[in-house]
Short mmCIF file of C-alpha atoms and ligand atoms in Angstrom, two decimals:
data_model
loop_
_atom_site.label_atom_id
_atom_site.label_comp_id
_atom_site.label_asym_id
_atom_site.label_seq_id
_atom_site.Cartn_x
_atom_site.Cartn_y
_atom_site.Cartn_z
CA UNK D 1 -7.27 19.25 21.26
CA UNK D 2 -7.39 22.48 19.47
CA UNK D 3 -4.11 22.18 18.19
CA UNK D 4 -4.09 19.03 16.72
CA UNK D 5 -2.52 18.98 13.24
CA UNK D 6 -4.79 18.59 9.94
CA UNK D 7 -4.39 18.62 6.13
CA UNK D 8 -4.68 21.66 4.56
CA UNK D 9 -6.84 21.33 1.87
CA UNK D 10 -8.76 18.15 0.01
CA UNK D 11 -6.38 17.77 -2.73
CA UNK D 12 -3.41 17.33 0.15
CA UNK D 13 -5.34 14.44 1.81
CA UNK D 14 -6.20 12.76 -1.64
CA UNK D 15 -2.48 12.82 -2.72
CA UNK D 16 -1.39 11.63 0.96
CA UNK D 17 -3.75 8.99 0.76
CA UNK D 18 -3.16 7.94 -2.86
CA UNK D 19 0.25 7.85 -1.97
CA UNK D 20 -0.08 5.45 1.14
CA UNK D 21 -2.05 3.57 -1.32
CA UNK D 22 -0.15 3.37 -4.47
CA UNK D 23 3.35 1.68 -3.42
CA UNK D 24 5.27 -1.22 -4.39
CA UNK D 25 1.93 -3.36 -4.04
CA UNK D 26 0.37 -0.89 -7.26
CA UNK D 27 3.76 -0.98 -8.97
CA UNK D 28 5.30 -4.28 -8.37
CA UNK D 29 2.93 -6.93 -6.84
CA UNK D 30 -0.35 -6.22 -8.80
CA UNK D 31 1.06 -6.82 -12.42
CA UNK D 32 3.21 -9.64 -11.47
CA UNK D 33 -0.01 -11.26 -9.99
CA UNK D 34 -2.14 -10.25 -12.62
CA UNK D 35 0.69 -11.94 -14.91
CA UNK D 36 1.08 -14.61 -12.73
CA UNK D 37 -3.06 -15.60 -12.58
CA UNK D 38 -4.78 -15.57 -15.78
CA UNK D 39 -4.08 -11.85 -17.14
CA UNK D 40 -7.05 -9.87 -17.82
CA UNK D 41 -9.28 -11.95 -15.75
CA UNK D 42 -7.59 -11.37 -12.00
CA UNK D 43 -8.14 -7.20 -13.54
CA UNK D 44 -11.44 -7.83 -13.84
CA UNK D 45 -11.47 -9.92 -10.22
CA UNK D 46 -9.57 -7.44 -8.49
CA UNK D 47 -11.54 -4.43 -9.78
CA UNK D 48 -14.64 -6.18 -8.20
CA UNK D 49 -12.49 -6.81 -4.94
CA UNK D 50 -11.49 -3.37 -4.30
CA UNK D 51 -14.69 -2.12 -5.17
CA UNK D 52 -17.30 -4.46 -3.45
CA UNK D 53 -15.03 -5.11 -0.38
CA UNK D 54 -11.68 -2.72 -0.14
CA UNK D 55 -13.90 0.11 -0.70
CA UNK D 56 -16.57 -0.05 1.89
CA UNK D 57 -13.54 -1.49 3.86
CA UNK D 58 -11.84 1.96 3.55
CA UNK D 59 -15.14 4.39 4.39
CA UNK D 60 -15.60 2.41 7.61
CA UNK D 61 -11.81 3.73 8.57
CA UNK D 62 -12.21 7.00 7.17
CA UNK D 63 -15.19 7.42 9.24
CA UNK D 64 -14.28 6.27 12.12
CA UNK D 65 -10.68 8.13 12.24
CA UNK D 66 -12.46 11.83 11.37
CA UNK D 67 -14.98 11.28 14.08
CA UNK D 68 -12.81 10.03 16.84
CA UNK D 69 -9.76 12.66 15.27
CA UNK D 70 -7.77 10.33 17.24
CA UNK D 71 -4.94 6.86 16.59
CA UNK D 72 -6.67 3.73 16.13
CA UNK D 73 -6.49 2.45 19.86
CA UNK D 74 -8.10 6.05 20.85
CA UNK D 75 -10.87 5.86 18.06
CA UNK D 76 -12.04 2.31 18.32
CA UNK D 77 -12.70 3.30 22.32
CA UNK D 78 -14.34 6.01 21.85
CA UNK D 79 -16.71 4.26 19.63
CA UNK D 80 -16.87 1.43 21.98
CA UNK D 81 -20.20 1.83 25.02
CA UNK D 82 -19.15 -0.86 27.04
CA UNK D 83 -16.30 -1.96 28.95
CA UNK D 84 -16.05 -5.14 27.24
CA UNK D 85 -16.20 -3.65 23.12
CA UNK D 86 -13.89 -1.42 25.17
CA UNK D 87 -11.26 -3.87 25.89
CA UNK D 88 -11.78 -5.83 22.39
CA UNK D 89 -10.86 -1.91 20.80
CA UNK D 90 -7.81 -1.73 22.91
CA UNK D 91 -6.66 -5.17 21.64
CA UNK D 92 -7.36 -4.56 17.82
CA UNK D 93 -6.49 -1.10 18.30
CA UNK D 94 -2.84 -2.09 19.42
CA UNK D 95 -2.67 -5.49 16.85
CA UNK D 96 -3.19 -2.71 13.67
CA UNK D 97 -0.73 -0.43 15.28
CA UNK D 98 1.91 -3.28 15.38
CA UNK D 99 0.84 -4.73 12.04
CA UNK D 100 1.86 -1.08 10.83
CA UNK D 101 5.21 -1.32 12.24
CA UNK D 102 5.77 -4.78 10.89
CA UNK D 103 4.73 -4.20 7.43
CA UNK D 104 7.22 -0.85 7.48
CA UNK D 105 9.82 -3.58 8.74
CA UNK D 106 10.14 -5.81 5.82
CA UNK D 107 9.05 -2.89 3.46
CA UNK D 108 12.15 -0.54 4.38
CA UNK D 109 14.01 -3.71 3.43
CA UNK D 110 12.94 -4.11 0.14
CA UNK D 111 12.41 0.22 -0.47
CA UNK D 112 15.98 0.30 0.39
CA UNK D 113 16.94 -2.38 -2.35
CA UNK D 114 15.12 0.10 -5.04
CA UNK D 115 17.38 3.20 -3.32
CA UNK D 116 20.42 1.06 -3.78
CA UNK D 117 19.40 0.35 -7.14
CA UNK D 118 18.85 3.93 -8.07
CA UNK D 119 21.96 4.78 -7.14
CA UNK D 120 23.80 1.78 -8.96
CA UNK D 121 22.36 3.52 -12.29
CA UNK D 122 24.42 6.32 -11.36
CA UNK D 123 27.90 4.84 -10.60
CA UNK D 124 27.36 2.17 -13.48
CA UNK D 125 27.03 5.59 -15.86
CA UNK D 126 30.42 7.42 -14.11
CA UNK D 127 32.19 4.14 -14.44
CA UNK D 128 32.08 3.01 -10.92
CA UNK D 129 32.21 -0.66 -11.25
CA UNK D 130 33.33 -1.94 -8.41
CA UNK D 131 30.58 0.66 -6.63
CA UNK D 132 27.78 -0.73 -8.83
CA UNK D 133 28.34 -4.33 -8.45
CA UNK D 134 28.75 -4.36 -4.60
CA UNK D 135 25.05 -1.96 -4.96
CA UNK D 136 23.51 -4.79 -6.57
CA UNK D 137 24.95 -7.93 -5.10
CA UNK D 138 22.73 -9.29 -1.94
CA UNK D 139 24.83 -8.85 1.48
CA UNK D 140 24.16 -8.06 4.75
CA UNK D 141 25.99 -4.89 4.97
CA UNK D 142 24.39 -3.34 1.35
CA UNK D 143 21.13 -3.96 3.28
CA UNK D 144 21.24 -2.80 6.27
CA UNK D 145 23.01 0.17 4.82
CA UNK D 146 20.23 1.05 2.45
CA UNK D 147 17.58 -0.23 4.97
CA UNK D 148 18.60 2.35 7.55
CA UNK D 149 19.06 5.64 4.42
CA UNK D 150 14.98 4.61 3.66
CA UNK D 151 14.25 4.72 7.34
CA UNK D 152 15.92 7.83 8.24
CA UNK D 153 14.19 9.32 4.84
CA UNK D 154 10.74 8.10 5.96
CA UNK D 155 11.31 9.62 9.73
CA UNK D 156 12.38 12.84 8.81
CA UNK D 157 9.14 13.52 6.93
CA UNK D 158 6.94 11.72 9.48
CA UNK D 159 9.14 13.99 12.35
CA UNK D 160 8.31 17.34 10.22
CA UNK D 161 4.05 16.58 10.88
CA UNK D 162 1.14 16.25 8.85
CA UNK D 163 0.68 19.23 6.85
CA UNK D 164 4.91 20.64 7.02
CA UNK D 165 5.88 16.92 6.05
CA UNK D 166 3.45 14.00 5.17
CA UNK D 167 1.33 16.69 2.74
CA UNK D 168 4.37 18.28 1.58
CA UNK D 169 6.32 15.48 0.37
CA UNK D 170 3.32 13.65 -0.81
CA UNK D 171 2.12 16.45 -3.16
CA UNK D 172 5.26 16.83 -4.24
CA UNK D 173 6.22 13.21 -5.10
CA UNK D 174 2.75 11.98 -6.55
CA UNK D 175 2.93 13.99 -9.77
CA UNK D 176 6.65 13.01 -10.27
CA UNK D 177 5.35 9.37 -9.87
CA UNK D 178 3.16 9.99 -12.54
CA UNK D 179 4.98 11.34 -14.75
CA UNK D 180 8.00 8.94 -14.80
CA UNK D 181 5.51 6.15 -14.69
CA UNK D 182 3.58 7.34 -18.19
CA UNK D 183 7.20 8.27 -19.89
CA UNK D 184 8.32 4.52 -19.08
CA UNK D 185 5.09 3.39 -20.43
CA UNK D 186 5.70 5.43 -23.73
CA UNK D 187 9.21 3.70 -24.02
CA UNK D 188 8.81 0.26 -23.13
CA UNK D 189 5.35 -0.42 -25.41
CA UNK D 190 7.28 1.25 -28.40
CA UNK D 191 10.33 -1.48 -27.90
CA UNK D 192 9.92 -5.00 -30.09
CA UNK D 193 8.05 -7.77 -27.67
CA UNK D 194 5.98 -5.66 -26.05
CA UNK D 195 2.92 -6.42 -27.83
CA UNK D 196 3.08 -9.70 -26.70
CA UNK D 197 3.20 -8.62 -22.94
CA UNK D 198 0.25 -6.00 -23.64
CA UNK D 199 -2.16 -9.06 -24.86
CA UNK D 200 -1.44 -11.41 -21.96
CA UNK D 201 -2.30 -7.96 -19.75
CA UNK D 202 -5.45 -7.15 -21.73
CA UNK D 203 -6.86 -10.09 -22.79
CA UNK D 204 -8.60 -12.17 -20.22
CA UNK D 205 -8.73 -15.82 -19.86
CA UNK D 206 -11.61 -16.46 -17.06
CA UNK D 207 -11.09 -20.28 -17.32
CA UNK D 208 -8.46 -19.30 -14.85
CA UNK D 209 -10.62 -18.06 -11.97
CA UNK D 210 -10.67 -20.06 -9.00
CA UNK D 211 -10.47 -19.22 -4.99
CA UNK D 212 -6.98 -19.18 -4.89
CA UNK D 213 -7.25 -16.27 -7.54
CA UNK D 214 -10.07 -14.83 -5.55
CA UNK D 215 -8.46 -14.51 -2.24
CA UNK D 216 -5.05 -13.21 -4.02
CA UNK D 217 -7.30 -10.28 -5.56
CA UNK D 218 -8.48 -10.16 -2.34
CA UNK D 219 -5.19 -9.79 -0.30
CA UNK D 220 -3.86 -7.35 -2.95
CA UNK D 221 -6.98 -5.45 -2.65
CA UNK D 222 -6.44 -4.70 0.69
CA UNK D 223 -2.67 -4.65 0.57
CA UNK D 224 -2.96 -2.04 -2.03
CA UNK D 225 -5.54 0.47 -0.11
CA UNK D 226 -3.40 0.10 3.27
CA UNK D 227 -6.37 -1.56 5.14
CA UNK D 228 -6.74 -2.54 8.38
CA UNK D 229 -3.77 -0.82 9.77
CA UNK D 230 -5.33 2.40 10.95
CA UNK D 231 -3.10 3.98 8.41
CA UNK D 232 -6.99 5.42 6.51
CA UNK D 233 -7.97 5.81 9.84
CA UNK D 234 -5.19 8.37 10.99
CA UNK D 235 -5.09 9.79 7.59
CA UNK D 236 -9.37 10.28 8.17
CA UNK D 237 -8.50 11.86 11.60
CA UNK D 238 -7.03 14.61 9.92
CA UNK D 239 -9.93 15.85 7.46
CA UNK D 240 -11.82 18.73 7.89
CA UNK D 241 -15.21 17.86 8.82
CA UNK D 242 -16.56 19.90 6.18
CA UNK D 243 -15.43 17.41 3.69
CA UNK D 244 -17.56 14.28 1.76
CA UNK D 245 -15.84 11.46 3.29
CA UNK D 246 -17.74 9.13 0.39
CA UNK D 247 -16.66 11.18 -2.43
CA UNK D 248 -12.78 11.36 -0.67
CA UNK D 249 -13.08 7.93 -0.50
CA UNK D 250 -13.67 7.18 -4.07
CA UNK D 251 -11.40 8.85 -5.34
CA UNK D 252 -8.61 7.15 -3.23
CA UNK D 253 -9.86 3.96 -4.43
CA UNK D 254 -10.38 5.15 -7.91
CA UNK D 255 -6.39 6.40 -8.33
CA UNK D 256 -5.43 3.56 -6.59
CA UNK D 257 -7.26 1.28 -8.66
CA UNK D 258 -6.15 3.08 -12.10
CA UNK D 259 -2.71 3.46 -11.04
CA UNK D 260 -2.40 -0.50 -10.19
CA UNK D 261 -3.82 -0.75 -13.62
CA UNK D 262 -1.59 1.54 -15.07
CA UNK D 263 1.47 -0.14 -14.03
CA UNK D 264 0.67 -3.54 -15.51
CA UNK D 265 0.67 -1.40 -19.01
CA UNK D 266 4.80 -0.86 -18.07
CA UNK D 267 5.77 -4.14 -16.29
CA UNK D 268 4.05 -6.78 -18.37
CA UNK D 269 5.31 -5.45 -21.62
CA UNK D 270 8.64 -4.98 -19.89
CA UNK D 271 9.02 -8.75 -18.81
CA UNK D 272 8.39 -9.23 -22.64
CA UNK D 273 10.58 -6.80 -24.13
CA UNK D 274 13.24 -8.41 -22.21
CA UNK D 275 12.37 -11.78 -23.08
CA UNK D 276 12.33 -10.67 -26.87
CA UNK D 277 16.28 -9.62 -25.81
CA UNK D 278 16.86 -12.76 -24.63
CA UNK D 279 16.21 -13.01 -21.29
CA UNK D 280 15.09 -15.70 -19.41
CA UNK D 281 11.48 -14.60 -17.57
CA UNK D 282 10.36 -17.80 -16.80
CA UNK D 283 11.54 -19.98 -13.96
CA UNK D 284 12.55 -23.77 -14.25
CA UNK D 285 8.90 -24.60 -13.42
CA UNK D 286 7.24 -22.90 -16.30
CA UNK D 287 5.73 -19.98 -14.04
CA UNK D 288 6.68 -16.31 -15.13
CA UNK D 289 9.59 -14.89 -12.95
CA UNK D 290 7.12 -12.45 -10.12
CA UNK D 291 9.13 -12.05 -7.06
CA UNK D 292 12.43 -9.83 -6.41
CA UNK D 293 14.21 -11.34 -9.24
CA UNK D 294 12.22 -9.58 -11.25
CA UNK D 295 12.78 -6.53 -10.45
CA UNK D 296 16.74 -7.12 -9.43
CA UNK D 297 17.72 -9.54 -12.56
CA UNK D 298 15.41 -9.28 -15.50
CA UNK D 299 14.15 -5.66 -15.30
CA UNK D 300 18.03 -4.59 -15.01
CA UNK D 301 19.11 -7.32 -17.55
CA UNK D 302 16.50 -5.19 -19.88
CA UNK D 303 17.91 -2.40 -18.70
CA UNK D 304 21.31 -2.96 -20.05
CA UNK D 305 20.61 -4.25 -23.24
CA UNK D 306 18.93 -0.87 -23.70
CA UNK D 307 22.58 0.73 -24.34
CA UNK D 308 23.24 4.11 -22.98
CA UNK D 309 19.05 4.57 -22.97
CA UNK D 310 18.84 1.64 -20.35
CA UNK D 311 20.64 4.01 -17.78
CA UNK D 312 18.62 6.31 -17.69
CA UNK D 313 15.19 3.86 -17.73
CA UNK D 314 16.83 2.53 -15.10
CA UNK D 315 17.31 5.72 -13.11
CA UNK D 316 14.07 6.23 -13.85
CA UNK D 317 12.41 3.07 -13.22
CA UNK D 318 13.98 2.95 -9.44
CA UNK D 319 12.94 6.73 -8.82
CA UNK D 320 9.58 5.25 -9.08
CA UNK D 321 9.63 2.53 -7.31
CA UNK D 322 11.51 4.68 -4.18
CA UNK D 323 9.24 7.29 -4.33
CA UNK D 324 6.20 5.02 -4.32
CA UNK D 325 7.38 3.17 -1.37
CA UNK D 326 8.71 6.38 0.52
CA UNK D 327 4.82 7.89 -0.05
CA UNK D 328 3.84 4.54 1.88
CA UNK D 329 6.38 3.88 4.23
CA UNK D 330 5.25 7.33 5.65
CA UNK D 331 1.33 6.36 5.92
CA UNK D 332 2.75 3.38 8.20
CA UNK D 333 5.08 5.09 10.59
CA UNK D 334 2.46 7.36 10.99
CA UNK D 335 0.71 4.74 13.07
CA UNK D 336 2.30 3.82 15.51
CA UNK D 337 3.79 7.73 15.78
CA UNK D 338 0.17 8.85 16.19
CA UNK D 339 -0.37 6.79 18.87
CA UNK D 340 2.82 7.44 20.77
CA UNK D 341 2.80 11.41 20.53
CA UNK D 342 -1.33 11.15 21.07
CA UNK D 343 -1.05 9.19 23.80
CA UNK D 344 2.30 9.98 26.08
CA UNK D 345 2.96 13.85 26.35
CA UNK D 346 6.68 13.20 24.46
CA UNK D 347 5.99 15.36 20.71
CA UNK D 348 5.89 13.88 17.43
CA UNK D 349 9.63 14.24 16.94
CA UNK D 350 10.43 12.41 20.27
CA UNK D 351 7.85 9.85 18.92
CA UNK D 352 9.26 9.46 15.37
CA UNK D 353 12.87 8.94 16.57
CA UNK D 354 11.86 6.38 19.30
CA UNK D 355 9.41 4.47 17.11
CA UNK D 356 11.83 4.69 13.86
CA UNK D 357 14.43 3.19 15.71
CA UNK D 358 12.23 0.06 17.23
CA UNK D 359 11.23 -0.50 13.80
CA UNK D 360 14.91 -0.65 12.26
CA UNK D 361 15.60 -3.02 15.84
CA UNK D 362 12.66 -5.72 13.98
CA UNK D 363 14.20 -4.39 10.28
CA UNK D 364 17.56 -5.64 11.70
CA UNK D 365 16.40 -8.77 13.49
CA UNK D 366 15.07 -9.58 10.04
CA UNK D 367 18.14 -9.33 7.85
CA UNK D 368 20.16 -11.28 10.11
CA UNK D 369 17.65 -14.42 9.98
CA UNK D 370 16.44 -13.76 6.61
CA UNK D 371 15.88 -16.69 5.05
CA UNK D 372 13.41 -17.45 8.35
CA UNK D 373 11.43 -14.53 9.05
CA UNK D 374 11.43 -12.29 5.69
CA UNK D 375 9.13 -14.26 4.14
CA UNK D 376 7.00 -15.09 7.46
CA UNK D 377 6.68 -11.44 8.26
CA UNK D 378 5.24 -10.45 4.65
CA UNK D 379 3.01 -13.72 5.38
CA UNK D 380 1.92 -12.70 8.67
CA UNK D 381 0.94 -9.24 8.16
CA UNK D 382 -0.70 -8.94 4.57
CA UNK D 383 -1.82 -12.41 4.10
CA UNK D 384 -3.40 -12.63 7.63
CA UNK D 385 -3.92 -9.84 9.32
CA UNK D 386 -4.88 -7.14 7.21
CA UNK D 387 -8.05 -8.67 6.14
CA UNK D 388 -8.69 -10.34 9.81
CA UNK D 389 -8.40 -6.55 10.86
CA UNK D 390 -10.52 -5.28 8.15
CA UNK D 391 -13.29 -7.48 8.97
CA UNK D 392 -13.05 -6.12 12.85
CA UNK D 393 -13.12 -2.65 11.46
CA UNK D 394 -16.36 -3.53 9.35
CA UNK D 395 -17.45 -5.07 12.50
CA UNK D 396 -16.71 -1.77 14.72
CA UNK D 397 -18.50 0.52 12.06
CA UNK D 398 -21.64 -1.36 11.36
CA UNK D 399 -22.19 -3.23 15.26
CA UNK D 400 -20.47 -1.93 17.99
CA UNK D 401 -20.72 2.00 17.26
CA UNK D 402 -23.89 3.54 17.93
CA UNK D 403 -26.03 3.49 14.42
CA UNK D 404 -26.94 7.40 15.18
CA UNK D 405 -23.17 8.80 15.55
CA UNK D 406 -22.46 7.01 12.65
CA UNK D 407 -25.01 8.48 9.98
CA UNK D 408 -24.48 11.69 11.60
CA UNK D 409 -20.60 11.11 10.94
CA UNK D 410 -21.57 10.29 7.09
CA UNK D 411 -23.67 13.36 6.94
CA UNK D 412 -21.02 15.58 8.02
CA UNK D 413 -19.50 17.69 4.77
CA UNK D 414 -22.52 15.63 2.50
CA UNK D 415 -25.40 17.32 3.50
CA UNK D 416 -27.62 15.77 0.41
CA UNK D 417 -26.24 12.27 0.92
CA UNK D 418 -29.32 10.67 2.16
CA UNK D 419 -30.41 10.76 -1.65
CA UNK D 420 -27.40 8.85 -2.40
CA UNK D 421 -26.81 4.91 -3.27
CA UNK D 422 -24.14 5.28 -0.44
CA UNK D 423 -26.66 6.06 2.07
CA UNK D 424 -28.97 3.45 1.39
CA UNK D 425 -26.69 0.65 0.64
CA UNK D 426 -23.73 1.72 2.79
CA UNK D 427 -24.30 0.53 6.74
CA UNK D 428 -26.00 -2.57 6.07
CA UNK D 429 -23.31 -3.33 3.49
CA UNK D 430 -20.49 -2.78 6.25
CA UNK D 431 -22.85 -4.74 9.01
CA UNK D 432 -23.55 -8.01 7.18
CA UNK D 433 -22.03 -8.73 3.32
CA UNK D 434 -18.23 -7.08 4.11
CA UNK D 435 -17.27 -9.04 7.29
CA UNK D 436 -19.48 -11.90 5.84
CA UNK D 437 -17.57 -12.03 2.30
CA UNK D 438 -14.24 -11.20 3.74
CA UNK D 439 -14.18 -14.07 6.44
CA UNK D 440 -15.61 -16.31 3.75
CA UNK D 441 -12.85 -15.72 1.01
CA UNK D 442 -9.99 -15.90 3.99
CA UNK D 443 -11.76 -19.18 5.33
CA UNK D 444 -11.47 -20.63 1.92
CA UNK D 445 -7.90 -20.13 1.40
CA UNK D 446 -6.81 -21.12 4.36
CA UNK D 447 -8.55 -24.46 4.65
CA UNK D 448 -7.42 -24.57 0.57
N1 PFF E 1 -0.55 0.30 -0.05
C1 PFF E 1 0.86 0.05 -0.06
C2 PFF E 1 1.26 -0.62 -1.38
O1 PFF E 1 0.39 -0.91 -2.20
O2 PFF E 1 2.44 -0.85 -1.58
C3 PFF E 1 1.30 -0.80 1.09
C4 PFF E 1 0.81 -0.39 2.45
C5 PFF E 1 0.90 0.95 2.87
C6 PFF E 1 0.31 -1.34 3.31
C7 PFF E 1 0.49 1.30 4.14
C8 PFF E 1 -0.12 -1.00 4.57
C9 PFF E 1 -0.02 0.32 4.98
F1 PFF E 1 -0.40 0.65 6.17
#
């Protein structure tokens, strides 16, 4: 046990856990939603989400992962007195480690559409036609090209360990995704039509709050802080317990939260600028265009009416959007790696190579019946499962582990924290109002 890996400092777990966080669901999904359902008021919905529910949602995995130091199937035993909370961990244990691999499944997909895109601003600027058209044209072959480049990326990280590869490559790639992020932001607002975009962003019309717009805030809550996966949990299971697991937690949320924010402030006025050059951004039905064609037609038809300025906002818009994926497909493989290596004697290169290649199997299995199952799988995992696994990890935290353990888990690297709201409010939060208002918002949109 003595050898098992950690990170190396606070500021290397907050950027590997910002960057699980903050991914395509930051960058992509939260400003076409917030576009999509009423502006300014699903901000103001899904601030309250992912602080009254993603949030406490978060500390119960975080907790649970540094005390057990241990993969999810390990640590929800170990908390677990009897045989039968015993057998209910193994199950949920093994669901979030398969949930992990199936979200990386249909997320390599689409990460390796953004890699193939990245490179198609290249050969479109050396005159590579041909190149760039068959880069961005949908086929089977461009996709399970690019599909298996993001996988082998996000293995050889995960293969070089916690601190040598998931730390490293986060720290490293988190500022760059900041950067690029705020110099797009600086471009974009200056260009004509973006005002426009900005006001729909900023100013909020709560006429259009309803449950539908409640459980999406909800769903992209979650989605967006990597819930219910185990990926917090493993990510927990390597901090020092010398650390203030509240205050780590916070921030996560708090980065997350302002990145997601920060985002909107490029996309929204982006959809606009384009529109101003005479693009079409909304479909046939009236609705703003949200889903890939988006970000594969009218981002790029912006792009190009940018002149020789587009090229490079487009090189620099699809370095962000790989990197942001490439900080979260990590967080996922880590999963089911954890497990594997933890859990069979075979190391965590033996692991990464056999898991990475099971998951391209499902990535493959996918593009061949793609119309059928890409859809499904997205479906299955974040609409479903993530918050149906969240509510068992509330329900772990606050019922089934031993009330004692836990403070004493809180207290560790917070010595003052019984003076703090978190202590007071904290465990009966997790026990009754998380699982309670989770199960309640997922009820309601699925009898909806
Ligand atoms: N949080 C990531 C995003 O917003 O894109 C997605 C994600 C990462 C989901 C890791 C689940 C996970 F385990």
């Amino acid at each position: 046990m003595s050898s098992r890996e950690q990170f190396s400092s606070k500021t290397g777990f907050v950027m590997a856990a910002a960057g699980s966080a903050i991914g395509l669901g930051n960058i992509w999904g939260f400003p076409t939603q917030t576009a999509s359902n009423g502006g300014a008021a699903f901000v103001v919905v899904y601030f309250s989400m992912a602080l009254f529910l993603a949030y406490p949602a978060l500390m119960a995995e975080l907790i649970i992962g540094r005390y057990a130091r241990a993969n999810m199937v390990t640590a929800l035993r170990l908390i677990s007195p009897g045989a039968a909370s015993k057998a209910i961990a193994t199950g949920v244990g093994f669901t979030g480690v398969i949930i992990a691999s199936l979200i990386l499944s249909f997320y390599a997909i689409v990460a390796g559409w953004m890699v193939a895109f990245l490179l198609e601003s290249i050969t479109s600027t050396i005159g590579l036609d041909s190149v760039s058209s068959w880069l961005t044209t949908f086929s089977f072959e461009r996709n399970m090209i690019f599909m298996a480049l993001f996988m082998t990326l996000t293995m050889s990280i995960v293969a070089s360990g916690v601190e040598g590869g998931i730390e490293k490559w986060s720290t490293r790639l988190m500022p760059m995704l900041i950067v690029i992020l705020i110099s797009l932001i600086i471009y974009v607002t200056t260009q004509e039509g973006a005002s426009e975009g900005l006001e729909i962003y900023l100013v909020p019309d709560f006429s259009q709050i309803n449950p539908a717009l409640i459980i999406d805030a909800m769903g992209q809550a979650f989605f967006s802080l990597s819930l219910g996966v185990g990926t917090m949990l493993i990510y927990g299971s390597y901090l020092g317990k010398d650390e203030s697991l509240p205050k780590l937690g916070a921030a996560v949320t708090l980065i997350d939260a302002s990145i997601a924010f920060t985002a909107g402030l490029l996309i929204i006025p982006a959809i606009y600028v384009a529109k101003y050059n005479g693009a079409e951004v909304f479909s046939d039905s009236g609705l703003l265009i949200a889903g890939p064609d988006l970000i594969f037609q009218v981002l790029p038809s912006l792009f190009s009416s940018m002149g020789s300025a587009g090229l490079l906002v487009a090189f620099a818009f699809f370095s962000l959007m790989t990197i942001a994926s490439l900080t979260s497909s990590i967080s996922m493989l880590e999963v089911p790696v954890a497990l594997a290596a933890e859990e069979t004697s075979s190391g965590r290169v033996k692991a990464t190579i056999v898991i990475g290649s099971i998951v391209f199997g499902i990535s493959s299995i996918i593009l061949v019946n793609f119309e059928l199952l890409f859809d499904f799988v997205i479906n299955l995992t974040t609409v479903y499962s993530q918050p149906l696994l969240g509510v068992m990890l509330c329900i772990f935290a606050g019922w089934v582990w031993h009330r004692n353990t836990l403070l004493k888990e809180i207290q560790s690297g917070h010595p003052d924290i019984e003076k703090s709201l978190f202590w007071k409010i904290w465990p009966h939060y997790v026990r009754f109002v998380c699982p309670v208002l989770i199960l309640a918002a997922f009820i309601q949109s699925v009898v909806a």
